[in-house]
CSV table of C-alpha atoms and ligand atoms in Angstrom, one decimal:
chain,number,residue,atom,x,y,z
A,2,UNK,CA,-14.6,-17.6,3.1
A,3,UNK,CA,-13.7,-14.9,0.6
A,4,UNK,CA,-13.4,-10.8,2.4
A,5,UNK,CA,-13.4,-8.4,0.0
A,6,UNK,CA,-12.5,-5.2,1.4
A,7,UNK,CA,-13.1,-1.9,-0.7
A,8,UNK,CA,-10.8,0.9,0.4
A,9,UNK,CA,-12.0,4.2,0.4
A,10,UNK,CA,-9.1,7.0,0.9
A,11,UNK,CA,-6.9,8.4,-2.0
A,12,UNK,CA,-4.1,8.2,1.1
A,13,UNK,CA,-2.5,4.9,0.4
A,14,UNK,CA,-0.5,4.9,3.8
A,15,UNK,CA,-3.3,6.8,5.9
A,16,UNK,CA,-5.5,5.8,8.5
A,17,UNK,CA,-8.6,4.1,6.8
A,18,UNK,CA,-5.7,2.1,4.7
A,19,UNK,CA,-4.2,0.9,7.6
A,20,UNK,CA,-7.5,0.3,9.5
A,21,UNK,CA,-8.4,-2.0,6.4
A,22,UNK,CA,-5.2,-4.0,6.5
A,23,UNK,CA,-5.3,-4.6,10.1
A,24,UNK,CA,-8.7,-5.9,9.4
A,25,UNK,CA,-7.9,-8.2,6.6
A,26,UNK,CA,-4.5,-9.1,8.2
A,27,UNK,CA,-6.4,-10.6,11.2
A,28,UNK,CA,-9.3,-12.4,9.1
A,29,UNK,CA,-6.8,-13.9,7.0
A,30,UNK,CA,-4.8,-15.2,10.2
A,31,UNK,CA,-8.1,-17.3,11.1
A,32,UNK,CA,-8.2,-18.5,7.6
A,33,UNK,CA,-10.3,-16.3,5.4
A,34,UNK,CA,-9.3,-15.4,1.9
A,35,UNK,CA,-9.2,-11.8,1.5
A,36,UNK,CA,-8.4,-9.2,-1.2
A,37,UNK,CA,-8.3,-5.4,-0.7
A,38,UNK,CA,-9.4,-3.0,-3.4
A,39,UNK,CA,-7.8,0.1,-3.6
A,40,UNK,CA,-10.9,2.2,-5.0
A,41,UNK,CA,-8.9,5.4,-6.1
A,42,UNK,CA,-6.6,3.3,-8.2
A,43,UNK,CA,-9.7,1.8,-9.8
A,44,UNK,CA,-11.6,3.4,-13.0
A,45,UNK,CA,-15.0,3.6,-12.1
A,46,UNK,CA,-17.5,6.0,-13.8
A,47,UNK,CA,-20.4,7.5,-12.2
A,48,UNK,CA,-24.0,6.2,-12.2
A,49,UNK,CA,-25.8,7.8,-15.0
A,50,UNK,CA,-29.1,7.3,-13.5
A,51,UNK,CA,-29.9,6.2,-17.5
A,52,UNK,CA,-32.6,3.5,-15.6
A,53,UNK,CA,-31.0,0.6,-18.3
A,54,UNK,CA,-30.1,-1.7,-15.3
A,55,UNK,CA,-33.5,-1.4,-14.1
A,56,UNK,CA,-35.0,-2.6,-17.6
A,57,UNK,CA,-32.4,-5.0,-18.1
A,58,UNK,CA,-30.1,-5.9,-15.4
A,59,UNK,CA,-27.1,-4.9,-16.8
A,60,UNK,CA,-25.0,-1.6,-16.7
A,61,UNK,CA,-25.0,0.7,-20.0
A,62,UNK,CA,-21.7,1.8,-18.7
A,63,UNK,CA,-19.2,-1.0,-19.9
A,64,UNK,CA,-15.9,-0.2,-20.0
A,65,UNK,CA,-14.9,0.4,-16.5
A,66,UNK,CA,-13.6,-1.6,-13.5
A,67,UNK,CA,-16.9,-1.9,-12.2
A,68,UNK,CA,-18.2,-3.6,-15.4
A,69,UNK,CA,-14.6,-5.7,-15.7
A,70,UNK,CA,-14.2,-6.6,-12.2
A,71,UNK,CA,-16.3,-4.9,-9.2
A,72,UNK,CA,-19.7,-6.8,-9.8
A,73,UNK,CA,-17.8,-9.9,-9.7
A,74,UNK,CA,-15.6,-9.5,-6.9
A,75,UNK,CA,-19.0,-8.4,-4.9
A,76,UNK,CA,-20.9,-11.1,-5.8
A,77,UNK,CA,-18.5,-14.0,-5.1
A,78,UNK,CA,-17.5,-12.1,-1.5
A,79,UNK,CA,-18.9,-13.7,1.7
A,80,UNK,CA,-18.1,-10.7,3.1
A,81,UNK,CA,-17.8,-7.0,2.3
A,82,UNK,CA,-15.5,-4.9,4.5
A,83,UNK,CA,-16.3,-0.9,3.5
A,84,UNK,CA,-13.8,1.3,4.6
A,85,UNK,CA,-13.9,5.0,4.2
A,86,UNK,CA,-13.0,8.4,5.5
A,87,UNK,CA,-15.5,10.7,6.6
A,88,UNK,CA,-15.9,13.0,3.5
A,89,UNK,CA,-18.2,15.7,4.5
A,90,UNK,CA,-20.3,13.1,6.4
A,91,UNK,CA,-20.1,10.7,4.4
A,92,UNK,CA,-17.5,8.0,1.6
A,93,UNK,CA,-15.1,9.5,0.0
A,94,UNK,CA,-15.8,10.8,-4.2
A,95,UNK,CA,-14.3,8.0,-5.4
A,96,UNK,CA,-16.0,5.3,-3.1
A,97,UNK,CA,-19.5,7.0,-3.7
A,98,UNK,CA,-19.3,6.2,-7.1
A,99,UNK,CA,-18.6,2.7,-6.5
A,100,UNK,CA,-21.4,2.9,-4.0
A,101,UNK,CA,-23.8,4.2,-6.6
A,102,UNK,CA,-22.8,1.7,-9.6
A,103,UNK,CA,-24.0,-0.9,-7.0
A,104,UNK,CA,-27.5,0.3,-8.3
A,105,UNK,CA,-27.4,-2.9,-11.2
A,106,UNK,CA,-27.4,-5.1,-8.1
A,107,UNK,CA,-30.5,-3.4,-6.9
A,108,UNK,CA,-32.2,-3.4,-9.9
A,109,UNK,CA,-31.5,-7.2,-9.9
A,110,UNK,CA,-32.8,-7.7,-6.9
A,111,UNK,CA,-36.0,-5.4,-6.3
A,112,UNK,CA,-36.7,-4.6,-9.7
A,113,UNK,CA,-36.0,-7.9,-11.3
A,114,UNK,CA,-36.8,-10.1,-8.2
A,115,UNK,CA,-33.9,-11.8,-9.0
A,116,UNK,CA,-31.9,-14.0,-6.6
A,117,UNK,CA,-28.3,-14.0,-6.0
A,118,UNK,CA,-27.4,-17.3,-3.7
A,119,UNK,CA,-24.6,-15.3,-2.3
A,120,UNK,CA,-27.2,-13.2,-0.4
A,121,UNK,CA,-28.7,-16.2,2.0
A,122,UNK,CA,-25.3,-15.3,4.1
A,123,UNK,CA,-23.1,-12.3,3.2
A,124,UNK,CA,-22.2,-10.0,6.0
A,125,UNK,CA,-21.2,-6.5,5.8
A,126,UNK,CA,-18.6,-4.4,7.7
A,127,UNK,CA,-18.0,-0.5,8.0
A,128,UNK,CA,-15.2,1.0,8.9
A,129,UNK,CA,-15.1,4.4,9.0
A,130,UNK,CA,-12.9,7.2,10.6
A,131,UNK,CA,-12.9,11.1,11.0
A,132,UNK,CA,-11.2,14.0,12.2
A,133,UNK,CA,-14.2,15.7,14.5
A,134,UNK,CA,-15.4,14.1,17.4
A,135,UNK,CA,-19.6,15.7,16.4
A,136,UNK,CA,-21.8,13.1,17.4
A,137,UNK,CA,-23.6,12.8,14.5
A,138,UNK,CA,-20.0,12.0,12.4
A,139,UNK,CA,-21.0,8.9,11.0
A,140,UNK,CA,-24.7,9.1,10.8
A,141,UNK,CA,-24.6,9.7,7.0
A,142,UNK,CA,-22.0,6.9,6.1
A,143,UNK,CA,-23.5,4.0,8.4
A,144,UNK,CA,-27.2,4.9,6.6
A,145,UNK,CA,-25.3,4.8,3.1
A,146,UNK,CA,-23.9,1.7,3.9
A,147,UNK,CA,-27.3,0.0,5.1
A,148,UNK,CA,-28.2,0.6,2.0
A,149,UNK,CA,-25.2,-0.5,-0.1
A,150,UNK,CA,-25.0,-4.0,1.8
A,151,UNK,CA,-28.9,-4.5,0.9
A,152,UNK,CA,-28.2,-3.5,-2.3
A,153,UNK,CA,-25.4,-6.3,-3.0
A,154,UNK,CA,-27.3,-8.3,-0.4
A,155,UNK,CA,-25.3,-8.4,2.3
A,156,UNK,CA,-26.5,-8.4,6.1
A,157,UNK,CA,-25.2,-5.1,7.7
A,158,UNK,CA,-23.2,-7.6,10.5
A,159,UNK,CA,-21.0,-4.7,12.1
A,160,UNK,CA,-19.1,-1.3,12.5
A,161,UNK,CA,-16.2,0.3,13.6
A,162,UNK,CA,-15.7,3.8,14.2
A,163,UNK,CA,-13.4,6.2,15.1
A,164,UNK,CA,-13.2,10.1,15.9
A,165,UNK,CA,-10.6,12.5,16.1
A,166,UNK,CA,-8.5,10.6,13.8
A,167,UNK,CA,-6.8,12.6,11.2
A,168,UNK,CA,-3.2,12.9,11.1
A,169,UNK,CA,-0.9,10.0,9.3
A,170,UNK,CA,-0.5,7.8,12.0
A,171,UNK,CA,-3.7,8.7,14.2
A,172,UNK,CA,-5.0,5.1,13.9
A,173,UNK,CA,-2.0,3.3,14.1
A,174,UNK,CA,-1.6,5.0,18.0
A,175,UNK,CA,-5.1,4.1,18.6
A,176,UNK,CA,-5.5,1.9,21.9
A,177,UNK,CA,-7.6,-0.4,21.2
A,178,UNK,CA,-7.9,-0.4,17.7
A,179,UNK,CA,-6.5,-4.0,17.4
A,180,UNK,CA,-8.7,-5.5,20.4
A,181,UNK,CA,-11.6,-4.1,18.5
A,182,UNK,CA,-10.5,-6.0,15.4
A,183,UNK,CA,-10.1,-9.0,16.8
A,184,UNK,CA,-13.5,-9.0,18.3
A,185,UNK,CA,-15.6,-8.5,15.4
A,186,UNK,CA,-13.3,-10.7,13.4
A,187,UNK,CA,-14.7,-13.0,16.4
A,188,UNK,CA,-18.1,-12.6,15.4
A,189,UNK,CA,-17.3,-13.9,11.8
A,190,UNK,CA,-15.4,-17.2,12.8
A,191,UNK,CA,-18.6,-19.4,12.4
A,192,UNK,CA,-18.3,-18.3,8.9
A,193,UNK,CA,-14.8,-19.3,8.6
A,194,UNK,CA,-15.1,-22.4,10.1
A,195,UNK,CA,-17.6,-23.6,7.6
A,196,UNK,CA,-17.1,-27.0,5.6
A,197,UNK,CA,-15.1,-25.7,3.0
A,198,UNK,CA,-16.7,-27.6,-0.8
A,199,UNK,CA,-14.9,-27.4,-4.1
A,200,UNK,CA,-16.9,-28.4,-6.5
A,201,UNK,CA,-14.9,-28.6,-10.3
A,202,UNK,CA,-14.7,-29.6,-13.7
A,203,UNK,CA,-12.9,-28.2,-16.6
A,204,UNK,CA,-14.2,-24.9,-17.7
A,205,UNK,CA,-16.2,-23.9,-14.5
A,206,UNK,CA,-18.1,-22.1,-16.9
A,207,UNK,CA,-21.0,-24.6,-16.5
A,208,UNK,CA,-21.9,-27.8,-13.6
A,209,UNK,CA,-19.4,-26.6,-11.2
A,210,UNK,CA,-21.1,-23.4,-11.4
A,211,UNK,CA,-24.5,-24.4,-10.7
A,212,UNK,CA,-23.7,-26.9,-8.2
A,213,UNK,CA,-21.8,-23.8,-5.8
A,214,UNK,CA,-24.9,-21.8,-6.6
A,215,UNK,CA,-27.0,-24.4,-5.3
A,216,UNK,CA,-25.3,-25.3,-2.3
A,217,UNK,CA,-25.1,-21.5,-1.6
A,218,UNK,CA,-28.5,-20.7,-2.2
A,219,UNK,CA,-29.3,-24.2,0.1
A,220,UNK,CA,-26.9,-23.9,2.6
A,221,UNK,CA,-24.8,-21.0,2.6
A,222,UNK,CA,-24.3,-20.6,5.8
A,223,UNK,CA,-23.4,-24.0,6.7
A,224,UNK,CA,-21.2,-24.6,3.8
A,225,UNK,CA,-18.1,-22.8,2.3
A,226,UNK,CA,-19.2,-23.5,-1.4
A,227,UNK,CA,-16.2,-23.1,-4.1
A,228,UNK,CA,-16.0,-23.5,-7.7
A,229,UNK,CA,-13.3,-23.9,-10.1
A,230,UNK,CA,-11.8,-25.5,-13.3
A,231,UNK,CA,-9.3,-27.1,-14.9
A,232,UNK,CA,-9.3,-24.7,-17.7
A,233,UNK,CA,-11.4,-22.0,-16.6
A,234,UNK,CA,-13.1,-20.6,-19.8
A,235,UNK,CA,-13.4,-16.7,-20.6
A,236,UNK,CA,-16.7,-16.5,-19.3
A,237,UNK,CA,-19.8,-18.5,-17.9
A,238,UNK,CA,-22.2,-20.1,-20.2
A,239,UNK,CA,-25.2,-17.8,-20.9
A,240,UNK,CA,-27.7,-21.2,-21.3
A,241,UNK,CA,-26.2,-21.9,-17.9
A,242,UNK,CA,-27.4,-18.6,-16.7
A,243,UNK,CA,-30.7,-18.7,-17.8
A,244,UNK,CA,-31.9,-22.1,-16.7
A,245,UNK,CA,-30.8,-21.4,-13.4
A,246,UNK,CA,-32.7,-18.0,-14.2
A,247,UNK,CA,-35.6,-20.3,-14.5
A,248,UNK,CA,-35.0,-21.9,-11.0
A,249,UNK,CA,-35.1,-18.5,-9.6
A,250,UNK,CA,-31.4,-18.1,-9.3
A,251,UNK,CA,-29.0,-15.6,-10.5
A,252,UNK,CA,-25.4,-16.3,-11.1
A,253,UNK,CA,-25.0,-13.4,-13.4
A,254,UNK,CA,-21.6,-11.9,-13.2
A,255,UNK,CA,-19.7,-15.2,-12.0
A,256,UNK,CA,-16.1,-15.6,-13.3
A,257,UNK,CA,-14.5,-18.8,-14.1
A,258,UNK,CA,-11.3,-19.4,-11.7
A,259,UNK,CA,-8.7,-21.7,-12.2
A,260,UNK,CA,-8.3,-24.5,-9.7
A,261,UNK,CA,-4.7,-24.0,-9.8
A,262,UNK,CA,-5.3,-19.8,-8.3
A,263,UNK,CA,-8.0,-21.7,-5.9
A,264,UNK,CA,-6.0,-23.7,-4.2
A,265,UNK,CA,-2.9,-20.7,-3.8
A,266,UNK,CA,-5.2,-18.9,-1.9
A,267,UNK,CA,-7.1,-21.7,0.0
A,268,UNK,CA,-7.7,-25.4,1.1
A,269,UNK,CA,-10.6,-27.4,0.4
A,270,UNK,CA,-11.7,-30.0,2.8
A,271,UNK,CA,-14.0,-31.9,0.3
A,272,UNK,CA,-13.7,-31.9,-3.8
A,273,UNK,CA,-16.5,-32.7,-5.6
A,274,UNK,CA,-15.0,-33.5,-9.0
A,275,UNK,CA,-17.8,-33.5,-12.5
A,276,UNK,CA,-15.6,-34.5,-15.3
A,277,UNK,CA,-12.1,-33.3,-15.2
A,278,UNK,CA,-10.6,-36.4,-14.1
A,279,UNK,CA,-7.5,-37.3,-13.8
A,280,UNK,CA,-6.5,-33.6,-14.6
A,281,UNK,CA,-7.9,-32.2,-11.7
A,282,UNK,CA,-5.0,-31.8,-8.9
A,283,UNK,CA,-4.9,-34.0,-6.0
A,284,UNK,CA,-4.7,-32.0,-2.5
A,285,UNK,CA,-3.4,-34.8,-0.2
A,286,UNK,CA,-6.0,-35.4,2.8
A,287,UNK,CA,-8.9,-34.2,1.0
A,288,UNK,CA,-11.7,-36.2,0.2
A,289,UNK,CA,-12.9,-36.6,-3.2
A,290,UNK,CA,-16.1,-37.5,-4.6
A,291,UNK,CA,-16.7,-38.2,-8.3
A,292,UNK,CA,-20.4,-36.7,-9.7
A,293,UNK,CA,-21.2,-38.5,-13.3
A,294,UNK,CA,-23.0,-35.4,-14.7
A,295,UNK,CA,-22.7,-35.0,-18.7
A,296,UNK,CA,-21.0,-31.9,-19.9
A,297,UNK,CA,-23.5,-29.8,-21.0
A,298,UNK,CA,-21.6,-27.1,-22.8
A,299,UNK,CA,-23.2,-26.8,-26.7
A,300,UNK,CA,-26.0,-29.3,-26.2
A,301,UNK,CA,-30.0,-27.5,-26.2
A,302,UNK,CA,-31.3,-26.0,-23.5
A,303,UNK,CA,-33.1,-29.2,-22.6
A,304,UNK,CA,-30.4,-31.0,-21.5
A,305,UNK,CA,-28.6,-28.1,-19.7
A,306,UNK,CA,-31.7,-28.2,-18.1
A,307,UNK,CA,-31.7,-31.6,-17.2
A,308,UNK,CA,-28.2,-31.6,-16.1
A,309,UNK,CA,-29.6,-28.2,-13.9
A,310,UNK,CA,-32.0,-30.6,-12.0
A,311,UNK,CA,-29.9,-34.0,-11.2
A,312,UNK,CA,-26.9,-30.7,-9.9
A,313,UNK,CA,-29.9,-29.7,-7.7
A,314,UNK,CA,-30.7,-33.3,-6.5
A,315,UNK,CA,-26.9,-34.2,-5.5
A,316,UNK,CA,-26.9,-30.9,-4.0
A,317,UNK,CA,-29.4,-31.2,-1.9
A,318,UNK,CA,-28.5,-34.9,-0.8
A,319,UNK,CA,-24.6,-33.7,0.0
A,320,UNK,CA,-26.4,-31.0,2.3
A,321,UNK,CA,-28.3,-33.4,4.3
A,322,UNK,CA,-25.0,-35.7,4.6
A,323,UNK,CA,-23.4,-32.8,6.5
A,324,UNK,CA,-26.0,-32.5,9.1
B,21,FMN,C1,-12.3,16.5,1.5
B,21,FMN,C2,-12.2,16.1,3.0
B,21,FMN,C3,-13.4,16.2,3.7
B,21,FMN,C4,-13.4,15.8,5.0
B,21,FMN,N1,-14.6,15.9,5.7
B,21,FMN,C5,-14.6,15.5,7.0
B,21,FMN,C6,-15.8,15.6,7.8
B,21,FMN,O1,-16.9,15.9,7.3
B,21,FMN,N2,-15.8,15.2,9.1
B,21,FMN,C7,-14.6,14.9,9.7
B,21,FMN,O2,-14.6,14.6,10.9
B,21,FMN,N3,-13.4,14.8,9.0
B,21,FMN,C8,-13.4,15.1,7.7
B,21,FMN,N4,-12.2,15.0,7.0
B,21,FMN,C9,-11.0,14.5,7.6
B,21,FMN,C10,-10.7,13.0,7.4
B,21,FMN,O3,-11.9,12.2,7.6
B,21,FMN,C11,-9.6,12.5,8.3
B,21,FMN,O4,-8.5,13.3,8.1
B,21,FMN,C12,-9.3,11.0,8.1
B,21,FMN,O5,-8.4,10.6,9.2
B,21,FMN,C13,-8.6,10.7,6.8
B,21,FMN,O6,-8.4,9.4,6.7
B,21,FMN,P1,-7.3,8.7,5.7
B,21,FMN,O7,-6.0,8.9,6.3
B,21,FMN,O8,-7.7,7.3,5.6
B,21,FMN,O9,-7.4,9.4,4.4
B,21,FMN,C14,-12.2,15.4,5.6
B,21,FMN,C15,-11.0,15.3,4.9
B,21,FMN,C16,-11.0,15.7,3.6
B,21,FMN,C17,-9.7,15.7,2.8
């Protein structure tokens, strides 16, 4: 299970930053992958309301960490931890902007009525904190978020939040801060504990793709779907995307990922190898299973598209052998 966490506060060492890591820390403990973005640090433009994502799905603004590596990150996440100070009732500047960017996704979604597989099970988590104790303080930030989660599509699964915190240090002394944590990182651990699938082959730009997006869309929230290669190419295969466009799916913004930066940051209980061979690495106590599927990469769209089905098919028969 991959938590991305999105941190809010230009105060690297204050209290939302520390909120975050104890957060991550303890999801990481029960065996989640997790990654914390530091928004501040990040260049990310404001929306231009310019509508092009809604006619096209795609952002006109291109040359900013969002474009680079924000739509991604979201999109592969299981989980989305925001955590922000309370900005004049609401995320910080710099977190807002991220917040708003997030309008491609929507676009995707509700204007496109496309279908990101990710969004059968993510969850996502607020954390928020501020200096007055009013007890409307968070009223702006938790409807903001609402709607952030369904934009990315993501379940709104939980919140924490905390007055009178304002001071370096404030959350850190908080009581029961970390007894808090530990119960909603509770509430998650039927997600951890899900079968963890690696499905590869050498570029994961094309069937190793498809066959995570499948068994996410199909059973995301009874299987830990992974993909990676060999040698992970730049980018996905644009016939790949739109054939499983056809089937209703989207897996725009998916980034190859090596197998080798994979299995750093985690441990597969199954590997579902389709064509890399005898390069692919062998974890010891893992079972492997070979799929015969043709590489598809530079052939017509009629054969990625038959290579699309028979992914669907073993798909589908792998889910029903984990019941
Ligand atoms: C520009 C700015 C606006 C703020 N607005 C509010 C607010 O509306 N309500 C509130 O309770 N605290 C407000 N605060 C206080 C912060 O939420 C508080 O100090 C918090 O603990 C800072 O978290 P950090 O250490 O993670 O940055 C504001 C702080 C700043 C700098």
């Amino acid at each position: 299970m991959f938590v991305l966490g999105l941190q809010g506060s230009p105060r690297k060492k204050g209290n939302t930053n520390y909120l975050l890591s104890a957060f991550l820390d303890e999801a990481k403990k029960r065996g989640a992958e997790t990654l914390a973005i530091h928004v501040p640090d990040k260049h990310i433009k404001p929306c231009i309301g310019c509508t092009n994502c809604e006619k096209k799905g795609v952002c006109s603004i291109k040359d900013d960490d969002m474009t680079k590596e924000i739509f991604a990150l979201l999109r592969r996440a299981d989980v989305v931890v925001v955590a922000t100070p309370i900005y004049f009732y609401n995320a910080t500047a710099q977190l807002k902007a991220l917040i708003d960017r997030s309008q491609t996704l929507w676009s995707r979604k509700y204007k496109l009525g496309l279908t990101d597989p990710g969004r059968q099970d993510r969850k996502g988590i607020l954390l928020a904190v501020g200096a007055t104790r009013g007890k409307n303080l968070f009223e702006g930030m938790i409807l903001t978020a609402k709607y952030f989660f369904d934009a990315i599509g993501a379940d709104f699964h939980g919140k924490l939040t905390y007055r009178r915190i304002e001071d370096f240090g404030d959350m850190k002394k908080h009581e029961t801060v970390m007894a808090d944590i530990k119960k909603e990182v509770d509430r998650l651990e039927p997600m951890i504990k899900r079968r963890k699938i690696l499905f590869a082959c050498r570029e994961n730009a094309c069937r190793s793709q498809m066959a995570k997006a499948f068994a996410r869309y199909f059973a995301g929230g009874k299987i830990d779907a992974l993909s990676a290669g060999t040698r992970p190419a730049e980018n996905i295969n644009p016939i790949m995307e739109e054939v499983m466009r056809e089937s209703g799916i989207d897996v725009a913004f998916q980034k190859p990922r090596s197998i080798d930066d994979l299995v750093a940051q985690t441990t597969p209980e199954m590997v579902i190898t389709m064509g890399c061979g005898e390069e692919c690495p062998i974890i010891s106590g893992v079972q492997y299973e070979e799929w015969d599927l043709s590489d598809p990469a530079g052939k017509p769209i009629e054969f990625m598209r038959n290579v699309r089905d028979e992914i669907e098919n073993r798909v589908k028969h792998l889910i029903d052998s984990q019941e």
